[in-house]
Coordinates of C-alpha atoms in Angstrom, one line a residue:
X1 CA 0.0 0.0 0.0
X2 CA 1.4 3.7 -0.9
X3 CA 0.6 4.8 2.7
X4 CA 2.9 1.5 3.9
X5 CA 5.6 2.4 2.0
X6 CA 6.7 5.4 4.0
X7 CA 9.9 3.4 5.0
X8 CA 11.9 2.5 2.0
X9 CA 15.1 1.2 2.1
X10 CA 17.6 3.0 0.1
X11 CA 21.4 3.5 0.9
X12 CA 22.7 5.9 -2.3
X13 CA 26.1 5.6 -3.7
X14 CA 28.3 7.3 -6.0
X15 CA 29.9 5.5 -9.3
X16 CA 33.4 5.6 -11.2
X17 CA 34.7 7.8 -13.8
X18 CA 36.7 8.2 -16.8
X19 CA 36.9 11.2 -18.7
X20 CA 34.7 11.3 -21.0
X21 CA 35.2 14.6 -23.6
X22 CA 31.8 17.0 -24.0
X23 CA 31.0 16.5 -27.9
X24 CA 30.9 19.4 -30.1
X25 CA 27.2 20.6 -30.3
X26 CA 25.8 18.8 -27.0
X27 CA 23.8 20.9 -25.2
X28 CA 24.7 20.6 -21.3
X29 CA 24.7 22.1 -18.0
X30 CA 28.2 21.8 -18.5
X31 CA 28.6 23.6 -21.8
X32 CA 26.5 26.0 -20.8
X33 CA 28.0 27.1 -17.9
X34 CA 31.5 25.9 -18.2
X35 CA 31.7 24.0 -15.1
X36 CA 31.3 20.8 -14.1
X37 CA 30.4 21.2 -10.5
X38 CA 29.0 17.8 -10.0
X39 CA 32.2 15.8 -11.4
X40 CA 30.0 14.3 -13.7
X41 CA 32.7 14.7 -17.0
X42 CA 34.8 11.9 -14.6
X43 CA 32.3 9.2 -14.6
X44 CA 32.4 6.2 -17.2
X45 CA 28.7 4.8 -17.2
X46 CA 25.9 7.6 -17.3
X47 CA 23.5 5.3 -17.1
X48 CA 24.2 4.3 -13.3
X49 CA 24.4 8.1 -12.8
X50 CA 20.7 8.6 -14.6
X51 CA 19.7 5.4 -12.1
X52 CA 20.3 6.3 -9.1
X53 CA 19.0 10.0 -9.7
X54 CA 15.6 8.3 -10.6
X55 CA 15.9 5.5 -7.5
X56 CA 16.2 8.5 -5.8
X57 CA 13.3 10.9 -7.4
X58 CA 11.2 7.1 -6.7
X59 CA 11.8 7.7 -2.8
X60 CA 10.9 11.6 -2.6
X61 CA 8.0 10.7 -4.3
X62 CA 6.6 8.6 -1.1
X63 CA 7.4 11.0 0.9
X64 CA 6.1 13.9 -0.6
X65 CA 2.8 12.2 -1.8
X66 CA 2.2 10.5 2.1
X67 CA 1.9 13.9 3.1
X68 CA -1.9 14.2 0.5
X69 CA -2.4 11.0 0.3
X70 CA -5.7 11.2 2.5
X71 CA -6.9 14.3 0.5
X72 CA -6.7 11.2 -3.1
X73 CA -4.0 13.8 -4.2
X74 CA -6.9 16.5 -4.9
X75 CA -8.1 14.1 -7.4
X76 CA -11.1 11.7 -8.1
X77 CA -10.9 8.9 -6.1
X78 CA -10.3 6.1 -8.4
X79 CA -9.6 8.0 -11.9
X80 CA -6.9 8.1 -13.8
X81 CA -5.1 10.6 -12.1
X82 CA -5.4 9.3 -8.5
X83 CA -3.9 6.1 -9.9
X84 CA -1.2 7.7 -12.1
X85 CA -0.3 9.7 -8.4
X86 CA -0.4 6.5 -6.2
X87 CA 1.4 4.8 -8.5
X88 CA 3.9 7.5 -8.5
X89 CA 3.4 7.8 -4.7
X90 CA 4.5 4.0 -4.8
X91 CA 8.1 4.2 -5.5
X92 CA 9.8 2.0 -2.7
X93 CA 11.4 -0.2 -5.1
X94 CA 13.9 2.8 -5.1
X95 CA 15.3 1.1 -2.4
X96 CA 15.8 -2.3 -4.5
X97 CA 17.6 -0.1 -7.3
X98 CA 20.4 1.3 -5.0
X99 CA 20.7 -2.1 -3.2
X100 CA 21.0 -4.3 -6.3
X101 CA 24.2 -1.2 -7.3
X102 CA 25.5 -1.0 -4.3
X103 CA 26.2 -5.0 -4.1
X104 CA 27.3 -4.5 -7.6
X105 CA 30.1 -1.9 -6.8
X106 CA 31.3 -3.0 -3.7
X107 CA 32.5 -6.2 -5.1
X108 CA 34.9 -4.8 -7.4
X109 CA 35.8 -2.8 -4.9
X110 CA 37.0 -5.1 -2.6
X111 CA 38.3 -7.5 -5.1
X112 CA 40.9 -5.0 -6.7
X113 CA 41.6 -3.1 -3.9
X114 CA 42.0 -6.0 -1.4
X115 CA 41.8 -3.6 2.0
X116 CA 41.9 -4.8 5.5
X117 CA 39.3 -4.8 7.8
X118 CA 40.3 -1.3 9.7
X119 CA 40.5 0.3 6.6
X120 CA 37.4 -1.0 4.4
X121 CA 35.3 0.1 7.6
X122 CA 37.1 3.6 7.7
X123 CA 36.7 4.1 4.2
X124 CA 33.0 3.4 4.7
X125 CA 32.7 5.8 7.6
X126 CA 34.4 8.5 6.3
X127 CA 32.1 8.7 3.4
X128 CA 29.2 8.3 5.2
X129 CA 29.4 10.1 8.2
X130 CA 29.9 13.7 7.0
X131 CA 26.5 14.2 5.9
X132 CA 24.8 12.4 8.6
X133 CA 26.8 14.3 11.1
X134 CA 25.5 17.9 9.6
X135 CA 22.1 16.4 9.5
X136 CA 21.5 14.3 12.6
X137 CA 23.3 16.0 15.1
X138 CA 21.4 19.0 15.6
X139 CA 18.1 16.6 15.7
X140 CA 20.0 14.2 18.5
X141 CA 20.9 17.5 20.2
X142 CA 17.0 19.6 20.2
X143 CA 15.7 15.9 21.3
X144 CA 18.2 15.3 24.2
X145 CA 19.7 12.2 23.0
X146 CA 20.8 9.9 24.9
X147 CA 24.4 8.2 24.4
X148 CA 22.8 5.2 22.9
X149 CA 20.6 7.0 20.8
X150 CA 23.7 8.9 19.6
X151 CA 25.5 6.2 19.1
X152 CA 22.9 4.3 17.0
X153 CA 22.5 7.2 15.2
X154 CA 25.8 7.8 14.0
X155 CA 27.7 4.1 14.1
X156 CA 23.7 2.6 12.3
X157 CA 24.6 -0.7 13.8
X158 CA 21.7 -0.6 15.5
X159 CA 23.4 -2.0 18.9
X160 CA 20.6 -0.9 21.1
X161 CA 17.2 -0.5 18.7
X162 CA 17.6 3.3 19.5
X163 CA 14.6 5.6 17.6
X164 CA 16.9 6.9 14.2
X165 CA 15.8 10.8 14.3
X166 CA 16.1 11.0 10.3
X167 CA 14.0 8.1 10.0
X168 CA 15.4 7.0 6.3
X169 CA 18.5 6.5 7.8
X170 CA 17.6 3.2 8.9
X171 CA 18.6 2.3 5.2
X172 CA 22.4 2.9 6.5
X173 CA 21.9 0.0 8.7
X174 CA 20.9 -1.9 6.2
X175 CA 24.4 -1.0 4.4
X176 CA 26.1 -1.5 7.2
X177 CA 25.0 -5.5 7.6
X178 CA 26.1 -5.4 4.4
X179 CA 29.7 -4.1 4.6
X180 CA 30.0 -6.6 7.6
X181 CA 28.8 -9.3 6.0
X182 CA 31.2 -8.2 2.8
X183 CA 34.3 -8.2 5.5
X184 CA 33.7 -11.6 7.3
X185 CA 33.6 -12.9 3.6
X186 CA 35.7 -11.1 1.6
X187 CA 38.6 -9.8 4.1
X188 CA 38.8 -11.9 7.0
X189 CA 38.5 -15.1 5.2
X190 CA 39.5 -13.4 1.7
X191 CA 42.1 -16.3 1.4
X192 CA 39.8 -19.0 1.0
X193 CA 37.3 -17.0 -1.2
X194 CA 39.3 -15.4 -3.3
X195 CA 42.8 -16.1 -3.0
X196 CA 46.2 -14.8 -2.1
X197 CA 46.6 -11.2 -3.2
X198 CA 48.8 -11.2 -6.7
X199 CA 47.5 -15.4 -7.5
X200 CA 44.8 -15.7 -10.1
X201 CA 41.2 -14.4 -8.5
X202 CA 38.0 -16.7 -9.5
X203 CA 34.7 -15.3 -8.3
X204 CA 33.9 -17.2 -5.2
X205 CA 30.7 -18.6 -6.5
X206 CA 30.5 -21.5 -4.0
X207 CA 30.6 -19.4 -1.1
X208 CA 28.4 -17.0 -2.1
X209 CA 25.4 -19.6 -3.3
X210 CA 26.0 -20.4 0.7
X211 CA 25.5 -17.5 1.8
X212 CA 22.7 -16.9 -0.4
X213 CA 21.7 -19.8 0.2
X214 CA 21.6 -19.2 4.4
X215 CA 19.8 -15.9 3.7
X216 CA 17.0 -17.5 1.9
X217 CA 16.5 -20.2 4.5
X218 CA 16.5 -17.3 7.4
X219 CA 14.1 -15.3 5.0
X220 CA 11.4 -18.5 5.3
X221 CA 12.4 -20.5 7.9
X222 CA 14.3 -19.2 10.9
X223 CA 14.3 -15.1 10.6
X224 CA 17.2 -14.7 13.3
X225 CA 17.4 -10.6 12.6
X226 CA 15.1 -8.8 11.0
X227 CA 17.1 -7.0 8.7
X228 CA 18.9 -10.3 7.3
X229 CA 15.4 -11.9 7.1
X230 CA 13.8 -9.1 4.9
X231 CA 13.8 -9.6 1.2
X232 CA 15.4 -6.5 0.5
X233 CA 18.7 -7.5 1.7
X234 CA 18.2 -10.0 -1.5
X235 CA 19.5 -6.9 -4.0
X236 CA 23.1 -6.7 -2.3
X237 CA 23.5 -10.8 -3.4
X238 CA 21.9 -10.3 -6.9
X239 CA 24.6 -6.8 -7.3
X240 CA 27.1 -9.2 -5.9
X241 CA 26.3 -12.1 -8.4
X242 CA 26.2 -9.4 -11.3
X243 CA 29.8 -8.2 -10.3
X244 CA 31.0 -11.7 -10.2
X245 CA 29.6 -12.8 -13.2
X246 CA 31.4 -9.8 -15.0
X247 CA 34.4 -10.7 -13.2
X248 CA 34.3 -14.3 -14.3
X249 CA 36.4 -15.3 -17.7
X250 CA 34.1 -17.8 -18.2
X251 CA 30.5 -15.4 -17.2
X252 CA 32.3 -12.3 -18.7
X253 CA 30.5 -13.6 -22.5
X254 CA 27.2 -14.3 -21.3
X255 CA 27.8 -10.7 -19.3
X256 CA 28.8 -8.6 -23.0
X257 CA 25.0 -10.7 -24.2
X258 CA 23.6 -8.2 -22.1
X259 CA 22.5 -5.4 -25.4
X260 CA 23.5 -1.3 -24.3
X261 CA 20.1 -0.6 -25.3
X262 CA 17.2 -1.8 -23.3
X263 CA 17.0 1.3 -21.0
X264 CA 12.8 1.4 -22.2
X265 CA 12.5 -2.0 -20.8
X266 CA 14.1 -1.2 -17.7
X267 CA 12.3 2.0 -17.1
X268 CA 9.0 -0.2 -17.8
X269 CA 10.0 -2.3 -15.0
X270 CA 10.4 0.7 -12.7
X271 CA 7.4 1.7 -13.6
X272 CA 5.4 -1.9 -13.1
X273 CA 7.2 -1.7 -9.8
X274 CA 5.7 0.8 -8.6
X275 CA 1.8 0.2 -9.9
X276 CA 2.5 -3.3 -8.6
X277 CA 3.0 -1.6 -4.9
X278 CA 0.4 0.2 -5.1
X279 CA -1.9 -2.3 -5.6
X280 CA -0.3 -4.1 -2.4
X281 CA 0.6 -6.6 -4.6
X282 CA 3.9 -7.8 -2.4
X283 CA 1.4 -7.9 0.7
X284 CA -1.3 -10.1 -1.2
X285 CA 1.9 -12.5 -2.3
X286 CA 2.8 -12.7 1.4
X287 CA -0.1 -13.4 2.9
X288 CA -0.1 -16.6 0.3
X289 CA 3.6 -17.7 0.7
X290 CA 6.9 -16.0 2.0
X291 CA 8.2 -17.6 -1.0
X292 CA 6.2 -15.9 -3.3
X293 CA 7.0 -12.4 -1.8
X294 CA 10.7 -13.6 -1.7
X295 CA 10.7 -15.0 -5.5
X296 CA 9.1 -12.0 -6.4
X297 CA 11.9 -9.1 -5.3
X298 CA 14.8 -11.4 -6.5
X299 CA 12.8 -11.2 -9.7
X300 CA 12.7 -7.4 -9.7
X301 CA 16.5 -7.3 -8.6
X302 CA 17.3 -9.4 -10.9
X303 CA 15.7 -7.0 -13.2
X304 CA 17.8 -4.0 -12.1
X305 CA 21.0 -6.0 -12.7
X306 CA 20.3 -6.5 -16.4
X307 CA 19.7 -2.8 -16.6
X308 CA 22.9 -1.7 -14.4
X309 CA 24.9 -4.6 -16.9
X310 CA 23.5 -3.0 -19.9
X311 CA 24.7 0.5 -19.3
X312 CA 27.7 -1.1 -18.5
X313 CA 28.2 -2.2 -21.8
X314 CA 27.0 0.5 -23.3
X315 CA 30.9 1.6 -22.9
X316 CA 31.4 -1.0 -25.7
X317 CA 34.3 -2.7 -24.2
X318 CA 33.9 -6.1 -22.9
X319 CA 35.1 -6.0 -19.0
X320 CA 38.9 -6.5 -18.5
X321 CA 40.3 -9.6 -17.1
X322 CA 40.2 -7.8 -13.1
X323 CA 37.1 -6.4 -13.0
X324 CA 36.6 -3.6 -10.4
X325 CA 33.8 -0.8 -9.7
X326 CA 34.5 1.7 -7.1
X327 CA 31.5 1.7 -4.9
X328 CA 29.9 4.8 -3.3
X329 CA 32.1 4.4 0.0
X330 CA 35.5 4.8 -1.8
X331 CA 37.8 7.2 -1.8
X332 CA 39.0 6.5 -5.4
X333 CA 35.4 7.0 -6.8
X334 CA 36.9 9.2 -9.7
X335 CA 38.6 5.9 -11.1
X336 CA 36.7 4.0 -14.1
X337 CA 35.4 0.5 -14.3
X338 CA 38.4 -1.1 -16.0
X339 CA 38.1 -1.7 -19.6
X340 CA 40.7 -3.2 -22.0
X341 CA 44.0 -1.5 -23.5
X342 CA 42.9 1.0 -26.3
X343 CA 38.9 -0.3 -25.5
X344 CA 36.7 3.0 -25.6
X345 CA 36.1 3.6 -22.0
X346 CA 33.2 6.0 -22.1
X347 CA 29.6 5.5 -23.2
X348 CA 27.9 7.2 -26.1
X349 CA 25.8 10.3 -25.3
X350 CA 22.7 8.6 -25.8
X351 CA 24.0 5.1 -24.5
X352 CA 21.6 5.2 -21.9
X353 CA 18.9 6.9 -22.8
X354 CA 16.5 8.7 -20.7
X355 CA 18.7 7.2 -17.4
X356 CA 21.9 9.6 -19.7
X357 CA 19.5 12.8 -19.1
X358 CA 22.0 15.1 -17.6
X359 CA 19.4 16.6 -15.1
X360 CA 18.7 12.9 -14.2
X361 CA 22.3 12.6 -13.8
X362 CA 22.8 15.0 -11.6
X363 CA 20.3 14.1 -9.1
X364 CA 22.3 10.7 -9.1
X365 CA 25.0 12.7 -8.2
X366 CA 23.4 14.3 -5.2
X367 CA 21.1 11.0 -4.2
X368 CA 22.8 9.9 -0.8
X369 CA 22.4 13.7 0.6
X370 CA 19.1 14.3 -1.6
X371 CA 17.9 11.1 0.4
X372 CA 19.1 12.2 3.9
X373 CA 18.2 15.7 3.8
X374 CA 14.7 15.9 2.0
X375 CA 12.6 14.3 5.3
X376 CA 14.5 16.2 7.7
X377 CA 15.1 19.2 6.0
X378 CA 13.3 19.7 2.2
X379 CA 10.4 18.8 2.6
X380 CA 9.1 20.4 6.2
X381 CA 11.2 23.5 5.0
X382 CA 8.8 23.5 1.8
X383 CA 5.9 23.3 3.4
X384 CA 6.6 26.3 6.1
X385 CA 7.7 28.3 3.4
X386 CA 5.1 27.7 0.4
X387 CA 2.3 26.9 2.8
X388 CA -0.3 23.6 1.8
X389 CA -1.6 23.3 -2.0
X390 CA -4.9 22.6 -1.8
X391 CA -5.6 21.5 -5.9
X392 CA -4.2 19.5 -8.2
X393 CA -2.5 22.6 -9.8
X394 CA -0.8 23.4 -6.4
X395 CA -0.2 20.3 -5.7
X396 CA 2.0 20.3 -9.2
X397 CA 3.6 23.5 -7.8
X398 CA 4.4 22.4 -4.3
X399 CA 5.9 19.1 -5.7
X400 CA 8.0 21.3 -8.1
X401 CA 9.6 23.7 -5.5
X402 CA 9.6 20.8 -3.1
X403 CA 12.4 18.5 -5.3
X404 CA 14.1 22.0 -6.0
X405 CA 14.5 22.8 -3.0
X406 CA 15.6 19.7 -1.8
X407 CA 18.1 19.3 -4.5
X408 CA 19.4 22.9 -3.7
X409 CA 20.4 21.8 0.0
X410 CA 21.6 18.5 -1.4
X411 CA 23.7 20.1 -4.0
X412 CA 25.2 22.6 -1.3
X413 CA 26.0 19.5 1.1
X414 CA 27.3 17.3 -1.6
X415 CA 29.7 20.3 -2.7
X416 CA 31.3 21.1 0.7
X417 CA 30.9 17.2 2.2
X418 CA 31.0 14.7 -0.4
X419 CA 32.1 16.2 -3.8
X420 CA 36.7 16.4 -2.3
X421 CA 35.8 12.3 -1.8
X422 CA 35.2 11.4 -5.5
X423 CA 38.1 14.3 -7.1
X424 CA 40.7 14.0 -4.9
X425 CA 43.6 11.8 -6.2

């Protein structure tokens, strides 16, 4: 149900780079005001950009549409616009999107730059943390926090089930499982999965069909945390698998298979998504069988990944032999998905398609403090300042300066707290 969907689960991430020249004749934000002030000239797959900034624009959308969601959107109940707006309204597979990248990044990631635990957590924190610090901390402070609830909300390990005062933040916790799940497997025990650093790497397909494999079973059977028994968590295996498979000599062909071009597809399944949760279509499949509801978000992950491995290859230049992707937590996000000696390493303008939009893009590049900010900040900032629509027409308006101004505040935070992580060298 739109209404249930209030707490999505999204973690956004950044993406790698090359340097990809402006053609002759494109009109851009960046041609037009010659500056590139959200780095995007250094990044190698627009399309993951464009992806993000939509997974993004999915999870404003609940948000924004909870709050008139009782009025039918200042529509008639039950025609075509109220379902267009629920539908729209409906965007918590947002969440699945960044998931399904996130997994897929990470794993190249760790794979090429083989850190140790101290520092693969560092790295993670010191990404993270500057935005949530500027955003949390004066919320933990006007509430009187205690030192658990600071510490929940700061560290998201959730070691004491503390209240998170920017509520979407929960989705941190979320990637944090995940990164401790990635260390145990691929750090700790790295040896046995993938090998001594320098020796020949082979995706560790048999441990991870384990692990996917225990996740599944603790999904139906024995739910020992909540967070590793949700279905969600599936998108961080399925990115995982994806990276892997790109990564593999022997999956790398069936990988390239994967045609540049099927961005309409994808956007159809975004868009199926979200009619499908509005119709409470993932509650009906529960109440029938776990496995149903399970089955049916590793088929919509599973969706994503084609989509993230077709802008991928929209590069046209199969994967090299060590495959890497510099995930959203790196320092080194300005270096590109490795492609072969004299391969082209940057996609075509259009390679992507709508997800190439450079407006899209952009929002990508702002997502993780777009996503932090726009509860605590954007959108109860809108509303004091432009007052309550009450039409369809202002509802159109409010949405408008809403997103702006929540992009403005994310823009100025990803400038001054995130933008030196991806262009320092």
């Amino acid at each position: 149900m739109p209404g249930a969907s209030i707490q999505n689960r999204t973690a956004p991430g950044g993406v790698d780079t090359a340097r990809p020249e402006i053609l002759p004749g494109r009109l851009s934000l960046r041609s037009l005001s010659g500056r590139d002030p959200f780095a995007l000239a250094g990044r190698a797959v627009p399309g993951l950009d464009g992806l993000r900034g939509l997974a993004c624009l999915m999870i404003f959308n609940v948000h924004f549409f909870a709050q008139y969601s009782e009025q039918n959107y200042f529509t008639w109940p039950q025609g075509f616009l109220y379902e267009v707006l629920r539908a729209l309204h409906s965007g918590s597979h947002g969440v699945d999107v960044f998931f399904v990248v996130s997994g897929f990044l990470i794993y190249g990631s760790l794979t090429r730059k083989r850190p140790g635990l101290a520092r693969f957590l560092l790295e993670r924190y010191k990404r993270l943390l500057p935005v949530v610090l500027v955003i949390n901390i004066p919320a933990l402070y006007w509430m009187n926090a205690t030192w658990k609830e600071v510490v929940d909300n700061v560290l998201f390990l959730d070691f004491f089930g503390s209240r998170l005062v920017t509520f979407v933040s929960w989705a941190l916790i979320y990637e944090m499982y995940f990164y401790l799940l990635c260390c145990v497997w691929l750090i700790v025990l790295r040896r046995f999965t993938l090998g001594p650093a320098g020796g020949e790497q082979r995706p560790p397909w048999l441990s991870w069909a384990v692990l996917t494999g225990l996740f599944i079973a603790n999904c139906l059977y024995f739910r020992v945390t909540p967070i590793l028994s949700d279905w969600r968590f599936a998108g961080f295996f399925v990115g995982i698998g994806l990276a892997m498979l790109r990564a593999d000599p022997r999956g790398r062909r069936l990988f390239a298979m994967i045609p540049p071009g099927i961005w309409p597809l994808g956007l159809g399944v975004l868009a199926l998504g979200c009619w499908l949760w509005s119709r409470d279509f993932v509650g009906t499949l529960s109440a029938m069988s776990p496995a149903l509801a399970l089955a049916y978000f590793i088929a919509f992950d599973l969706c994503v990944a084609v989509l993230v491995a077709s802008f991928v290859n929209a590069r046209q230049a199969p994967p090299a032999p060590e495959t890497s992707g510099a995930d959203h937590a790196e320092p080194d996000a300005s270096k590109s998905l490795p492609a072969p000696t004299g391969a082209a390493t940057t996609a075509p303008p259009t390679a992507g398609g709508l997800f190439a939009w450079e407006p899209l893009r952009c929002l990508g590049a702002v997502s993780y403090s777009l996503f932090l900010l726009h509860t605590q900040w954007g959108l109860p900032l809108a509303n004091s300042l432009f007052g309550a629509p009450a039409s369809l027409a202002g509802l159109t308006l409010h949405y408008s300066l809403s997103l702006g101004l929540s992009f403005a505040l994310a823009a100025f935070l990803y400038m001054h707290l995130e933008r030196f992580y991806f262009t320092r060298r």
